[in-house]
Amino acid sequence: MSDDHRRSRPDFCVPNIRLLGAFALHVGADAIALPVDARRLVAYLAVHPRPQPTAALAADLWPGLNPTAAARLLDEAVADVDVPGLLFGDDQGRLALGDDVAVDLADAMLLIRALSGIRVDRRPDLELLDADILPSWTASWIAVERERFRQLRLSAMESLSAGLTAADQHADAVAVARRAVAAAPSRERSRRVLVEAMLAGGDVSGAMTEYEEFQALLRSSIGATTDSELDRLLAPLASGWPLGPGLHRPVQRWSVGMPGVRGSRPAGRRLAAGSPASGR
């Protein structure tokens, strides 16, 4: 099939692949079931959008097999993909998805790249960033891409939330940060931007609740809490904060602090693992 013909195919027969949350293949309204190896092949090509040399593709999909056996399984998987326009082989013998195939992961990556240029007066739909790539799959090749995408989507949401906070759009900043926290409850950076958005909006009680929940999560998962940017953000003072016992005064970071309060940064500051300044 020529490139021009593939690009001109009507939408109702364009294959659509879902990788986020679970695998699915649709052509129009029809769900297409694939054999196991064919499904793995399609997923691999959807995660790796560039044309793949067949020898390397077979080795990744069937590690541990000799090249001849892996190549045979690849040929069988290709033959089982009986969906017009789904696969395309180039003149160098490489395999890729057809040009018209829609992939939710590709849409999510476009959204991540666009977030750096999103104006803070309009918040994009972030549903594509809520789920991991094929979370139940255990192959090593998918684990690497899953973690890479996870870091990118969380960082994008954290940056968007921080930008909304800086623009005094506190409710939207909290909503975005909550999505990041829901995706990675033990990730300090996500929890921190949520706490910062709450403090900037004057919700001290909510910020303290998030801090305490994070500390409880650390105690239950690793048996201890660690020094962190959250501790410095909500640094306890011996006196001078009139909100009552157990409440902490926020240290201003990223221009975020309690409304009407001007706090000074502590003279000594130790970098914690996972903080932006630490580089980890």
CSV table of C-alpha atoms in Angstrom, one decimal, residues 58-279:
chain,number,residue,atom,x,y,z
A,58,ALA,CA,12.9,-10.5,17.5
A,59,ALA,CA,15.7,-10.5,20.1
A,60,ASP,CA,13.8,-8.0,22.3
A,61,LEU,CA,10.5,-9.8,22.0
A,62,TRP,CA,11.9,-13.3,22.6
A,63,PRO,CA,15.1,-12.9,24.7
A,64,GLY,CA,16.9,-16.1,25.4
A,65,LEU,CA,16.0,-17.8,22.1
A,66,ASN,CA,18.5,-18.3,19.4
A,67,PRO,CA,18.1,-15.8,16.4
A,68,THR,CA,16.6,-18.4,14.1
A,69,ALA,CA,13.8,-19.4,16.5
A,70,ALA,CA,13.1,-15.8,17.4
A,71,ALA,CA,12.9,-14.8,13.7
A,72,ARG,CA,10.4,-17.6,13.1
A,73,LEU,CA,8.2,-16.5,16.0
A,74,LEU,CA,8.3,-12.9,14.6
A,75,ASP,CA,7.2,-14.1,11.2
A,76,GLU,CA,4.3,-15.9,12.7
A,77,ALA,CA,3.3,-12.9,14.8
A,78,VAL,CA,3.4,-10.7,11.7
A,79,ALA,CA,1.2,-13.2,9.8
A,80,ASP,CA,-1.3,-13.1,12.8
A,81,VAL,CA,-1.8,-9.4,12.5
A,82,ASP,CA,-4.6,-9.5,10.0
A,83,VAL,CA,-5.5,-5.8,10.2
A,84,PRO,CA,-5.0,-3.8,7.0
A,85,GLY,CA,-2.8,-0.8,7.4
A,86,LEU,CA,-1.6,-1.8,10.9
A,87,LEU,CA,1.9,-2.9,10.0
A,88,PHE,CA,4.3,-1.5,7.4
A,89,GLY,CA,7.6,-2.9,6.2
A,90,ASP,CA,10.0,-0.5,4.6
A,91,ASP,CA,12.5,-1.2,1.8
A,92,GLN,CA,15.2,-2.0,4.4
A,93,GLY,CA,13.2,-4.8,5.9
A,94,ARG,CA,12.3,-2.9,9.0
A,95,LEU,CA,8.9,-3.1,10.7
A,96,ALA,CA,6.8,-0.2,11.9
A,97,LEU,CA,3.1,0.7,12.5
A,98,GLY,CA,1.3,2.3,9.5
A,99,ASP,CA,1.4,6.0,9.2
A,100,ASP,CA,-2.3,6.4,10.0
A,101,VAL,CA,-2.3,4.3,13.1
A,102,ALA,CA,-3.4,6.2,16.2
A,103,VAL,CA,-1.7,5.5,19.5
A,104,ASP,CA,-2.7,7.0,22.9
A,105,LEU,CA,0.9,7.0,24.1
A,106,ALA,CA,1.9,9.2,21.2
A,107,ASP,CA,-0.9,11.6,22.0
A,108,ALA,CA,0.3,11.6,25.6
A,109,MET,CA,3.8,12.4,24.6
A,110,LEU,CA,2.6,15.3,22.5
A,111,LEU,CA,0.7,16.6,25.5
A,112,ILE,CA,3.8,16.4,27.7
A,113,ARG,CA,5.8,18.3,25.2
A,114,ALA,CA,3.1,20.9,24.8
A,115,LEU,CA,2.7,21.5,28.6
A,116,SER,CA,5.8,23.6,28.7
A,117,GLY,CA,4.1,26.1,26.3
A,118,ILE,CA,0.6,25.8,27.8
A,119,ARG,CA,-0.7,29.2,29.0
A,120,VAL,CA,-1.7,29.0,32.6
A,121,ASP,CA,-5.1,30.7,31.9
A,122,ARG,CA,-6.2,27.4,30.3
A,123,ARG,CA,-5.7,24.0,31.8
A,124,PRO,CA,-5.5,21.1,29.4
A,125,ASP,CA,-7.3,17.7,29.8
A,126,LEU,CA,-4.8,15.6,31.6
A,127,GLU,CA,-6.6,12.3,31.4
A,128,LEU,CA,-3.9,10.8,29.1
A,129,LEU,CA,-1.4,11.3,31.9
A,130,ASP,CA,-3.3,9.3,34.6
A,131,ALA,CA,-2.2,5.8,33.6
A,132,ASP,CA,1.1,3.8,33.1
A,133,ILE,CA,2.0,2.0,30.0
A,134,LEU,CA,0.6,-1.6,30.2
A,135,PRO,CA,1.0,-1.8,34.0
A,136,SER,CA,0.4,-5.6,34.1
A,137,TRP,CA,3.0,-6.5,31.5
A,138,THR,CA,6.3,-7.7,32.9
A,139,ALA,CA,8.7,-7.9,29.9
A,140,SER,CA,11.9,-6.0,30.4
A,141,TRP,CA,11.5,-3.9,27.3
A,142,ILE,CA,8.2,-2.5,28.5
A,143,ALA,CA,9.5,-1.9,32.1
A,144,VAL,CA,12.1,0.6,30.8
A,145,GLU,CA,9.6,2.5,28.7
A,146,ARG,CA,7.0,2.5,31.4
A,147,GLU,CA,9.3,4.1,34.0
A,148,ARG,CA,10.5,6.6,31.4
A,149,PHE,CA,7.0,7.7,30.6
A,150,ARG,CA,6.0,7.7,34.3
A,151,GLN,CA,8.8,10.2,35.1
A,152,LEU,CA,7.9,12.4,32.1
A,153,ARG,CA,4.2,12.5,32.9
A,154,LEU,CA,4.7,13.2,36.6
A,155,SER,CA,7.3,15.9,35.9
A,156,ALA,CA,4.9,17.5,33.4
A,157,MET,CA,2.0,17.6,35.9
A,158,GLU,CA,4.3,18.9,38.7
A,159,SER,CA,5.6,21.7,36.5
A,160,LEU,CA,2.1,22.6,35.4
A,161,SER,CA,0.9,22.8,39.0
A,162,ALA,CA,3.8,25.0,40.0
A,163,GLY,CA,3.1,27.3,37.1
A,164,LEU,CA,-0.6,27.6,38.1
A,165,THR,CA,0.4,28.3,41.6
A,166,ALA,CA,2.8,31.1,40.5
A,167,ALA,CA,-0.2,32.5,38.5
A,168,ASP,CA,-2.4,32.5,41.6
A,169,GLN,CA,-4.7,29.8,40.1
A,170,HIS,CA,-4.6,27.8,43.3
A,171,ALA,CA,-7.7,25.6,42.7
A,172,ASP,CA,-6.4,24.4,39.4
A,173,ALA,CA,-2.9,24.0,40.8
A,174,VAL,CA,-4.3,21.8,43.6
A,175,ALA,CA,-6.3,19.7,41.1
A,176,VAL,CA,-3.3,19.1,38.8
A,177,ALA,CA,-1.0,18.2,41.8
A,178,ARG,CA,-3.6,15.8,43.2
A,179,ARG,CA,-3.5,13.9,39.9
A,180,ALA,CA,0.3,13.6,40.3
A,181,VAL,CA,0.0,12.4,43.9
A,182,ALA,CA,-2.7,9.9,43.0
A,183,ALA,CA,-0.3,8.4,40.4
A,184,ALA,CA,2.7,8.4,42.7
A,185,PRO,CA,1.6,8.8,46.4
A,186,SER,CA,5.2,8.3,47.8
A,187,ARG,CA,6.8,10.7,45.4
A,188,GLU,CA,7.9,13.8,47.4
A,189,ARG,CA,8.0,16.2,44.5
A,190,SER,CA,4.4,15.6,43.6
A,191,ARG,CA,3.3,15.9,47.3
A,192,ARG,CA,5.4,19.1,47.6
A,193,VAL,CA,3.7,21.0,44.7
A,194,LEU,CA,0.4,20.0,46.2
A,195,VAL,CA,1.3,21.4,49.6
A,196,GLU,CA,2.7,24.5,48.0
A,197,ALA,CA,-0.5,25.1,46.0
A,198,MET,CA,-2.6,24.6,49.2
A,199,LEU,CA,-0.4,27.0,51.2
A,200,ALA,CA,-0.5,29.6,48.4
A,201,GLY,CA,-4.3,29.4,48.5
A,202,GLY,CA,-4.4,29.7,52.3
A,203,ASP,CA,-5.4,26.1,53.0
A,204,VAL,CA,-3.0,25.5,55.9
A,205,SER,CA,-5.1,22.7,57.3
A,206,GLY,CA,-5.2,20.8,54.0
A,207,ALA,CA,-1.4,21.3,53.6
A,208,MET,CA,-0.7,19.9,57.0
A,209,THR,CA,-3.0,16.9,56.3
A,210,GLU,CA,-1.1,16.1,53.1
A,211,TYR,CA,2.2,16.4,55.0
A,212,GLU,CA,1.0,14.1,57.7
A,213,GLU,CA,-0.3,11.6,55.2
A,214,PHE,CA,3.0,11.6,53.4
A,215,GLN,CA,4.9,11.0,56.6
A,216,ALA,CA,2.5,8.1,57.6
A,217,LEU,CA,3.0,6.6,54.1
A,218,LEU,CA,6.8,6.7,54.5
A,219,ARG,CA,6.6,5.1,58.0
A,220,SER,CA,4.4,2.3,56.7
A,221,SER,CA,6.5,1.6,53.6
A,222,ILE,CA,10.1,2.0,54.8
A,223,GLY,CA,9.6,2.2,58.6
A,224,ALA,CA,11.0,5.7,59.0
A,225,THR,CA,10.7,9.2,57.6
A,226,THR,CA,13.5,11.1,55.9
A,227,ASP,CA,14.6,14.7,55.9
A,228,SER,CA,13.0,16.3,52.9
A,229,GLU,CA,12.0,19.6,51.2
A,230,LEU,CA,8.5,19.1,52.7
A,231,ASP,CA,10.1,19.4,56.2
A,232,ARG,CA,11.7,22.7,55.2
A,233,LEU,CA,8.6,23.9,53.5
A,234,LEU,CA,6.7,23.4,56.8
A,235,ALA,CA,9.6,24.0,59.1
A,236,PRO,CA,8.6,24.1,62.8
A,237,LEU,CA,9.5,27.2,64.8
A,238,ALA,CA,10.0,27.3,68.5
A,239,SER,CA,7.7,30.2,68.8
A,240,GLY,CA,6.1,33.1,66.9
A,241,TRP,CA,3.5,31.3,64.9
A,242,PRO,CA,0.0,32.0,66.3
A,243,LEU,CA,-1.9,29.1,64.7
A,244,GLY,CA,-1.7,26.7,67.6
A,245,PRO,CA,0.2,23.6,68.7
A,246,GLY,CA,1.5,21.3,66.0
A,247,LEU,CA,1.1,23.8,63.2
A,248,HIS,CA,4.2,24.8,61.2
A,249,ARG,CA,5.2,28.0,59.4
A,250,PRO,CA,5.9,27.6,55.7
A,251,VAL,CA,9.2,28.5,54.4
A,252,GLN,CA,8.8,30.5,51.2
A,253,ARG,CA,10.0,28.6,48.1
A,254,TRP,CA,9.3,29.3,44.5
A,255,SER,CA,7.5,32.5,45.6
A,256,VAL,CA,5.0,30.3,47.5
A,257,GLY,CA,4.1,31.0,51.1
A,258,MET,CA,1.2,31.8,53.4
A,259,PRO,CA,-0.7,34.9,52.3
A,260,GLY,CA,0.5,37.9,54.3
A,261,VAL,CA,3.4,36.1,55.9
A,262,ARG,CA,7.0,36.9,55.0
A,263,GLY,CA,9.3,34.1,56.1
A,264,SER,CA,13.0,34.0,55.9
A,265,ARG,CA,15.0,31.0,54.4
A,266,PRO,CA,17.0,29.0,57.0
A,267,ALA,CA,20.7,29.8,57.0
A,268,GLY,CA,21.7,26.2,56.6
A,269,ARG,CA,20.2,24.0,53.9
A,270,ARG,CA,21.0,20.4,53.4
A,271,LEU,CA,19.9,18.9,50.0
A,272,ALA,CA,17.7,15.9,50.2
A,273,ALA,CA,17.5,13.1,47.7
A,274,GLY,CA,14.8,13.9,45.1
A,275,SER,CA,15.0,17.6,45.6
A,276,PRO,CA,15.4,19.7,42.4
A,277,ALA,CA,18.6,21.3,43.7
A,278,SER,CA,20.2,17.9,44.5
A,279,GLY,CA,20.0,16.8,40.9
